[in-house]
Amino acid sequence: MPKKKEKGKKAKRASGISGSEITRRTMLKISAAAGAGTVLAPMVLTSRKSTVLAQGTVPEPTTPLCNQTGAAPVSPATTPFADMMPVPNAAVPKNLNPAPTKVANVAGGEAPRADHQRWDEFPPDVNYRLEARASEFQFHSDLLPSYIWAFNGKYPAETVLNNYGESSLVRFKNSLPDPTNSFGTPQITIHLHNGHTASESDGFAQDFFDTGFFKDNHYANRYAGIDTFGGLGDPREAMHTFWFHDHRAAETANNNYLGLNGMYIAYDPTDPGHEFDTPGSLRLPGIYGKTDIPLILSEKRFCATPSNGRNELFQVVGAGAPAGDKWTVNGKIQPKMHVRRRKYRFRILNTGPAKIFNLKLIGPDGLQKPMTIVAVDANFLHQPTDISATSTPNTLDVFVAMRFDVIIDFSQFPVGSSVYMRENQAQNVTAGGPALPDPAPGLSMVNVLMRFDVIGDAVIPDTPPIPSTLVDLPPIPPAQNNFTWAFQLLAGQPNPFRINGLPFDPNRVDHAVLKGSSEEWHLRNDTLPGNWVHPVHIHFEEGRILERTRRINVGLPNETTINVPLTPYEDASNARRDVYPLPGQESVRLRLAFRDFVGRYLIHCHNMNHEDAFMMVRWDIVETMAQLQETRREIAQRRRELGAPPLYKEEVG
Amino acid sequence: MKRRTFFSGLAIDKPPHEPHIASPGPAVFTNALVRTHENKQVRFYDDLIKGRQVLINLMYATCEGLCPQVTSNLVKVHQALKDRMGKDLFMYSITVKPQEDDPAALKEYADMHRALLPGWTFLTGEPYDIETIRYRLFRMDHIAIDLDLNAHTSWVRIINDATNRWLHVSPLASLNTVLQHISWANPPKSFQEKLEENKRLQKQIDKEVKQYGYRRTV
């Protein structure tokens, strides 16, 4: 029986894991010290290692979970700053058995997929193995561990570090319990947000696979523009801070809430993963785990009454991910981090599932201190920009799936002082108990996301000042075609969350583009002002925002459209984006190019509960003009059948 | 390291995961007495859900707009799966206006839509019970949408109580898509069966890849 075999293998791996991991890690450390330069195991900052249970020792939650049927529970009180903020280790390359192949190894247990595109051009240089499985994680030392789903059992997952020019292959193995008592669905498809990735490795919502199977995602780690620039692609298209997460159609929020996500970083000469003076390097703080730290944010809610020796994550089967009342940073609630008097780079990522973070840096005196944005959504800005007391907005607004790389200079603070990251929305700290004293003047404890303790002068010498110009951006692509995506909330209608009048159907293409072309897309939020902000995410390519407008007095005689000034971190002249927040009645116009790969891709609201409620569309990149015409005819035909308004000019009349 | 080795050592003799699987049962579904369109009284969990794969949607007889389309799409789903209907797959349409829709009204509605079919039951009951079931099965965290009855009417819950799998799909999606979603809650298959299925699927994908360069419809 194959099942038995699999079990035997697992046991073997489990018992042999510590030895082999150690040697590899040590080897990497040595090679890094010798100048290879990019992989450093971040041991120093991790004070408390969470115990990772081996596969097979994690009991399922007891059902029904707390408050399954009533109001959401109030999470237990947690002491602020009781835990050190952990930093996910760098993932360790693995030899894969069976070896990865261009054609899906279906007989060997791989999920069916199209052949890897550009495999012969970019055969994998490095292999990783990330196994989704049940595990336990302690989100705070005052809480008992909670049942989670995580890659290799670790939350957040280990960070996958890459170099441009070296392609990575990540084998995602599904070892989730099936059936499960949790509200997750043990079928996964992993999306690398926002990799320039061929469709078969892009984690299309429908490409999920069952427990017991695996799927190899091939990440070429080449810049967009391979066809036109050759070789590596256009270096101006460099992206650095990615994340991977489950994208299972209609069940994304739950699986992510349970922990199926992690960070993926790609280095290139501008951002080489070290701070030495090498050609082209911007010399930003860049030693992963030491001066270059991921801050992976999430919202969680816990069952107060322990069951099964755990404070389970609150979840209701069938209800989507709940709103949290605790915010976590790299998995910990209100953690602290030791810093030294120098510059640090933080790669801030909001994994949601639904919450928006509005952050400010607050000094020991209670006043707002500047944070310098150097990159947004994985892309360096042309010129860095500050979030400070005088900037507009004066908060760092991190919508779900957005990444902000910010530099904080702790040399402005004396040794022994504490600095705070303030989150606008209050979290539950004392569970209704008496409020705690303010940690800094005017700063309430409930608004503190985390604390930085300045423990001494720099040991690793500080990096030079942040350059006033970081990178040259690629030219804005021309508009060879125009297309509108309208995000709608149709009150009083079935499937209220719609795009262009229809709910998501993975088998229906809603727009087709030609490989090698570029278009101007108009994203429009038709819901009322003050209604949801939809953080819209477009897979595959980075967009350049030309304009943001807002309709006011909608439905009144004086209805009009006004221009909304673009921030320096969304304006096409200074930034490239892949998440576009759309407040009610606002629109953005943006340009996108579609290069190098063909396939089916997604656009969706990245509020994961919204995408699960079908606020998602599929669009395809095709190879030939004939295919484009054929697909567009199909789209028109399908929309006619569904009684939806036409999208293309040729459909009218 | 020592600790990890210790745990790994334990792992060898344990099953892949503790078999602790249980449907939440009446604690979530309720066991309310509901009335079918044939005016029969049944217990919601014990008689309709327990151990079964079911499709549940909300409706009401006077619903206009897209509701009739939803029902007609569900008729197509029934046609496509009629061999399973009433045997290992059941459909339940629950009215969200129980005070208006008595069994006779539901029967008339079903008849009008040619939905008087084996394995498909229309349900009404005490408004409190129906509202409880609606909240437990179709709750949406956004209160405004949660209170919008029409917003629920096209949300099909697919539940396999035996495996405690809960999925959902929009019946406004294509028939193919709805059938796919239903199949993902099908009774569990062996690894070997899934492997054979994957091989068949791969053949289809290969055909599409030849033509378009990517997986397109399957």
PDB file of C-alpha atoms in Angstrom, chain A residues 2 14 18 21 51 53 55-56 59-63 68-70 104 106 112-114 177-181 185-187 206-208 210 212-213 248 250-251 317-318 321-322 489 491-498 503 505-507 532 598-600 610 612-614 618 620-622 627 630-631 634 638, chain B residues 1 3-5 7-8 11-12 14-18 20-24 27-28 66 69 135-137 139 141-142 145 148 150-151 153-155 157 163-174 176-177 180-181 184 191-192 194-195 198-199 201-202 205-206 209 211-218:
ATOM      1  CA  PRO A   2       1.380   3.358  -0.920  1.00  0.00           C
ATOM      2  CA  ALA A  14      11.400  12.882  11.089  1.00  0.00           C
ATOM      3  CA  SER A  18      17.842  17.271  13.121  1.00  0.00           C
ATOM      4  CA  GLU A  21      19.329  20.183   8.921  1.00  0.00           C
ATOM      5  CA  THR A  51       8.528  23.919  19.879  1.00  0.00           C
ATOM      6  CA  LEU A  53       5.930  19.201  17.025  1.00  0.00           C
ATOM      7  CA  GLN A  55       4.262  15.234  12.239  1.00  0.00           C
ATOM      8  CA  GLY A  56       1.795  12.899  13.850  1.00  0.00           C
ATOM      9  CA  PRO A  59      -4.272  16.217  17.871  1.00  0.00           C
ATOM     10  CA  GLU A  60      -7.173  17.828  16.019  1.00  0.00           C
ATOM     11  CA  PRO A  61      -9.259  20.437  17.862  1.00  0.00           C
ATOM     12  CA  THR A  62     -12.192  19.221  19.880  1.00  0.00           C
ATOM     13  CA  THR A  63     -15.499  20.086  18.268  1.00  0.00           C
ATOM     14  CA  GLN A  68     -19.378  27.966  17.558  1.00  0.00           C
ATOM     15  CA  THR A  69     -22.873  29.315  17.385  1.00  0.00           C
ATOM     16  CA  GLY A  70     -22.937  32.583  19.246  1.00  0.00           C
ATOM     17  CA  ALA A 104       4.108  16.770 -13.966  1.00  0.00           C
ATOM     18  CA  VAL A 106       1.621  12.447 -11.726  1.00  0.00           C
ATOM     19  CA  PRO A 112      -1.714  17.434 -12.476  1.00  0.00           C
ATOM     20  CA  ARG A 113      -0.513  20.627 -14.138  1.00  0.00           C
ATOM     21  CA  ALA A 114       0.664  22.059 -17.436  1.00  0.00           C
ATOM     22  CA  PRO A 177      -5.307  16.220   8.051  1.00  0.00           C
ATOM     23  CA  ASP A 178      -8.242  15.124   5.933  1.00  0.00           C
ATOM     24  CA  PRO A 179     -10.876  15.057   7.288  1.00  0.00           C
ATOM     25  CA  THR A 180     -10.330  17.863   9.754  1.00  0.00           C
ATOM     26  CA  ASN A 181     -12.178  19.352  12.688  1.00  0.00           C
ATOM     27  CA  THR A 185     -10.089  23.006   3.831  1.00  0.00           C
ATOM     28  CA  PRO A 186      -7.250  20.527   3.375  1.00  0.00           C
ATOM     29  CA  GLN A 187      -6.770  21.306  -0.305  1.00  0.00           C
ATOM     30  CA  GLN A 206      -8.687  26.139  -8.920  1.00  0.00           C
ATOM     31  CA  ASP A 207      -5.359  24.292  -9.142  1.00  0.00           C
ATOM     32  CA  PHE A 208      -5.544  22.954  -5.611  1.00  0.00           C
ATOM     33  CA  ASP A 210      -5.446  16.939  -1.951  1.00  0.00           C
ATOM     34  CA  GLY A 212      -0.951  13.123   0.140  1.00  0.00           C
ATOM     35  CA  PHE A 213      -0.012  14.896  -3.100  1.00  0.00           C
ATOM     36  CA  ARG A 248      -7.718  27.734  -2.529  1.00  0.00           C
ATOM     37  CA  ALA A 250     -13.529  30.056  -1.745  1.00  0.00           C
ATOM     38  CA  GLU A 251     -11.494  28.865   1.273  1.00  0.00           C
ATOM     39  CA  VAL A 317     -16.853  26.128  10.280  1.00  0.00           C
ATOM     40  CA  GLY A 318     -18.606  27.706   7.340  1.00  0.00           C
ATOM     41  CA  ALA A 321     -12.245  33.993   8.856  1.00  0.00           C
ATOM     42  CA  PRO A 322     -13.322  35.893  11.980  1.00  0.00           C
ATOM     43  CA  LEU A 489     -21.518  45.309  -3.845  1.00  0.00           C
ATOM     44  CA  ALA A 491     -27.184  44.939  -2.050  1.00  0.00           C
ATOM     45  CA  GLY A 492     -30.358  42.897  -2.249  1.00  0.00           C
ATOM     46  CA  GLN A 493     -28.918  40.589  -4.905  1.00  0.00           C
ATOM     47  CA  PRO A 494     -27.566  37.091  -4.753  1.00  0.00           C
ATOM     48  CA  ASN A 495     -23.751  36.970  -4.605  1.00  0.00           C
ATOM     49  CA  PRO A 496     -23.447  40.614  -3.629  1.00  0.00           C
ATOM     50  CA  PHE A 497     -19.685  40.782  -4.195  1.00  0.00           C
ATOM     51  CA  ARG A 498     -19.220  41.058  -7.955  1.00  0.00           C
ATOM     52  CA  PRO A 503     -19.315  36.462  -9.348  1.00  0.00           C
ATOM     53  CA  ASP A 505     -16.187  31.363 -11.917  1.00  0.00           C
ATOM     54  CA  PRO A 506     -12.753  29.802 -12.354  1.00  0.00           C
ATOM     55  CA  ASN A 507     -13.895  28.208 -15.586  1.00  0.00           C
ATOM     56  CA  TRP A 532     -15.414  48.790   2.184  1.00  0.00           C
ATOM     57  CA  VAL A 598       0.944  32.567 -20.968  1.00  0.00           C
ATOM     58  CA  GLY A 599      -1.831  31.197 -18.820  1.00  0.00           C
ATOM     59  CA  ARG A 600      -4.712  31.944 -16.536  1.00  0.00           C
ATOM     60  CA  HIS A 610     -14.352  38.973  -0.074  1.00  0.00           C
ATOM     61  CA  ASP A 612     -13.912  33.778  -0.929  1.00  0.00           C
ATOM     62  CA  ALA A 613     -17.290  35.406  -1.539  1.00  0.00           C
ATOM     63  CA  PHE A 614     -16.412  35.324  -5.240  1.00  0.00           C
ATOM     64  CA  ARG A 618      -9.954  35.152 -14.124  1.00  0.00           C
ATOM     65  CA  ASP A 620      -5.872  34.936 -19.516  1.00  0.00           C
ATOM     66  CA  ILE A 621      -2.670  35.753 -21.356  1.00  0.00           C
ATOM     67  CA  VAL A 622      -2.641  34.063 -24.753  1.00  0.00           C
ATOM     68  CA  GLN A 627      -6.368  32.715 -29.686  1.00  0.00           C
ATOM     69  CA  GLU A 630     -11.295  33.208 -30.060  1.00  0.00           C
ATOM     70  CA  THR A 631     -11.138  33.836 -26.315  1.00  0.00           C
ATOM     71  CA  GLU A 634     -16.037  33.107 -25.920  1.00  0.00           C
ATOM     72  CA  ARG A 638     -20.720  33.680 -22.097  1.00  0.00           C
TER      73      ARG A 638
ATOM     74  CA  MET B   1      17.753  19.665  19.189  1.00  0.00           C
ATOM     75  CA  ARG B   3      13.804  17.831  22.331  1.00  0.00           C
ATOM     76  CA  ARG B   4      13.090  17.701  18.635  1.00  0.00           C
ATOM     77  CA  THR B   5      14.704  14.308  18.325  1.00  0.00           C
ATOM     78  CA  PHE B   7       9.411  14.190  19.627  1.00  0.00           C
ATOM     79  CA  SER B   8      10.464  12.727  16.321  1.00  0.00           C
ATOM     80  CA  ALA B  11       6.178  10.152  15.960  1.00  0.00           C
ATOM     81  CA  ILE B  12       7.118   6.825  14.464  1.00  0.00           C
ATOM     82  CA  LYS B  14       1.662   7.312  15.970  1.00  0.00           C
ATOM     83  CA  PRO B  15      -0.917   7.565  13.175  1.00  0.00           C
ATOM     84  CA  PRO B  16      -0.514  10.552  10.795  1.00  0.00           C
ATOM     85  CA  HIS B  17      -3.037  12.469  12.855  1.00  0.00           C
ATOM     86  CA  GLU B  18      -5.218  11.700  15.816  1.00  0.00           C
ATOM     87  CA  HIS B  20     -10.657  12.923  16.370  1.00  0.00           C
ATOM     88  CA  ILE B  21     -13.031  13.755  13.589  1.00  0.00           C
ATOM     89  CA  ALA B  22     -16.600  14.488  14.410  1.00  0.00           C
ATOM     90  CA  SER B  23     -19.305  16.521  12.851  1.00  0.00           C
ATOM     91  CA  PRO B  24     -20.394  19.228  15.272  1.00  0.00           C
ATOM     92  CA  ALA B  27     -24.744  21.754  18.219  1.00  0.00           C
ATOM     93  CA  VAL B  28     -24.269  23.631  14.966  1.00  0.00           C
ATOM     94  CA  LEU B  66     -31.944  36.334 -10.021  1.00  0.00           C
ATOM     95  CA  GLN B  69     -32.322  31.720 -12.345  1.00  0.00           C
ATOM     96  CA  TYR B 135     -27.261  32.017  10.759  1.00  0.00           C
ATOM     97  CA  ARG B 136     -25.388  28.823  11.498  1.00  0.00           C
ATOM     98  CA  LEU B 137     -25.017  27.779   7.877  1.00  0.00           C
ATOM     99  CA  ARG B 139     -23.713  33.589   8.355  1.00  0.00           C
ATOM    100  CA  ASP B 141     -19.392  38.380   9.167  1.00  0.00           C
ATOM    101  CA  HIS B 142     -20.506  41.682   7.680  1.00  0.00           C
ATOM    102  CA  ILE B 145     -24.859  41.665   4.286  1.00  0.00           C
ATOM    103  CA  ASP B 148     -29.744  41.079   3.576  1.00  0.00           C
ATOM    104  CA  ASN B 150     -31.367  38.280  -0.920  1.00  0.00           C
ATOM    105  CA  ALA B 151     -27.616  38.200  -0.502  1.00  0.00           C
ATOM    106  CA  THR B 153     -30.273  33.287  -1.853  1.00  0.00           C
ATOM    107  CA  SER B 154     -27.606  32.214  -4.281  1.00  0.00           C
ATOM    108  CA  TRP B 155     -25.087  30.825  -1.877  1.00  0.00           C
ATOM    109  CA  ARG B 157     -23.552  25.265   0.909  1.00  0.00           C
ATOM    110  CA  THR B 163     -16.082  14.072   6.555  1.00  0.00           C
ATOM    111  CA  ASN B 164     -17.073  17.392   8.130  1.00  0.00           C
ATOM    112  CA  ARG B 165     -16.198  19.214   4.910  1.00  0.00           C
ATOM    113  CA  TRP B 166     -17.960  22.506   4.297  1.00  0.00           C
ATOM    114  CA  LEU B 167     -17.635  24.233   0.947  1.00  0.00           C
ATOM    115  CA  HIS B 168     -19.685  26.824  -0.869  1.00  0.00           C
ATOM    116  CA  VAL B 169     -20.309  27.778  -4.443  1.00  0.00           C
ATOM    117  CA  SER B 170     -22.344  30.274  -6.389  1.00  0.00           C
ATOM    118  CA  PRO B 171     -25.014  28.604  -8.526  1.00  0.00           C
ATOM    119  CA  LEU B 172     -24.592  31.528 -10.901  1.00  0.00           C
ATOM    120  CA  ALA B 173     -21.249  30.001 -11.846  1.00  0.00           C
ATOM    121  CA  SER B 174     -21.274  27.592 -14.759  1.00  0.00           C
ATOM    122  CA  ASN B 176     -19.286  22.680 -14.769  1.00  0.00           C
ATOM    123  CA  THR B 177     -17.955  24.797 -11.890  1.00  0.00           C
ATOM    124  CA  GLN B 180     -16.644  20.514  -9.612  1.00  0.00           C
ATOM    125  CA  HIS B 181     -17.306  22.147  -6.251  1.00  0.00           C
ATOM    126  CA  TRP B 184     -14.743  18.235  -3.836  1.00  0.00           C
ATOM    127  CA  PHE B 191      -4.893   7.562  -2.663  1.00  0.00           C
ATOM    128  CA  GLN B 192      -4.749   5.072  -5.519  1.00  0.00           C
ATOM    129  CA  LYS B 194      -7.072   9.807  -6.719  1.00  0.00           C
ATOM    130  CA  LEU B 195      -3.856   8.959  -8.493  1.00  0.00           C
ATOM    131  CA  ASN B 198      -5.038  12.697 -11.655  1.00  0.00           C
ATOM    132  CA  LYS B 199      -3.654  10.704 -14.564  1.00  0.00           C
ATOM    133  CA  LEU B 201      -6.925  14.872 -15.699  1.00  0.00           C
ATOM    134  CA  GLN B 202      -3.322  15.217 -16.791  1.00  0.00           C
ATOM    135  CA  ILE B 205      -4.449  19.157 -19.536  1.00  0.00           C
ATOM    136  CA  ASP B 206      -1.819  17.916 -21.973  1.00  0.00           C
ATOM    137  CA  VAL B 209      -1.355  22.671 -23.382  1.00  0.00           C
ATOM    138  CA  GLN B 211      -3.276  23.871 -28.235  1.00  0.00           C
ATOM    139  CA  TYR B 212      -2.936  26.914 -25.954  1.00  0.00           C
ATOM    140  CA  GLY B 213       0.280  26.485 -23.970  1.00  0.00           C
ATOM    141  CA  TYR B 214      -1.567  26.382 -20.635  1.00  0.00           C
ATOM    142  CA  ARG B 215      -4.224  24.625 -18.597  1.00  0.00           C
ATOM    143  CA  ARG B 216      -7.377  26.267 -19.775  1.00  0.00           C
ATOM    144  CA  THR B 217     -10.656  24.640 -18.847  1.00  0.00           C
ATOM    145  CA  VAL B 218      -9.995  21.737 -16.538  1.00  0.00           C
TER     146      VAL B 218
END
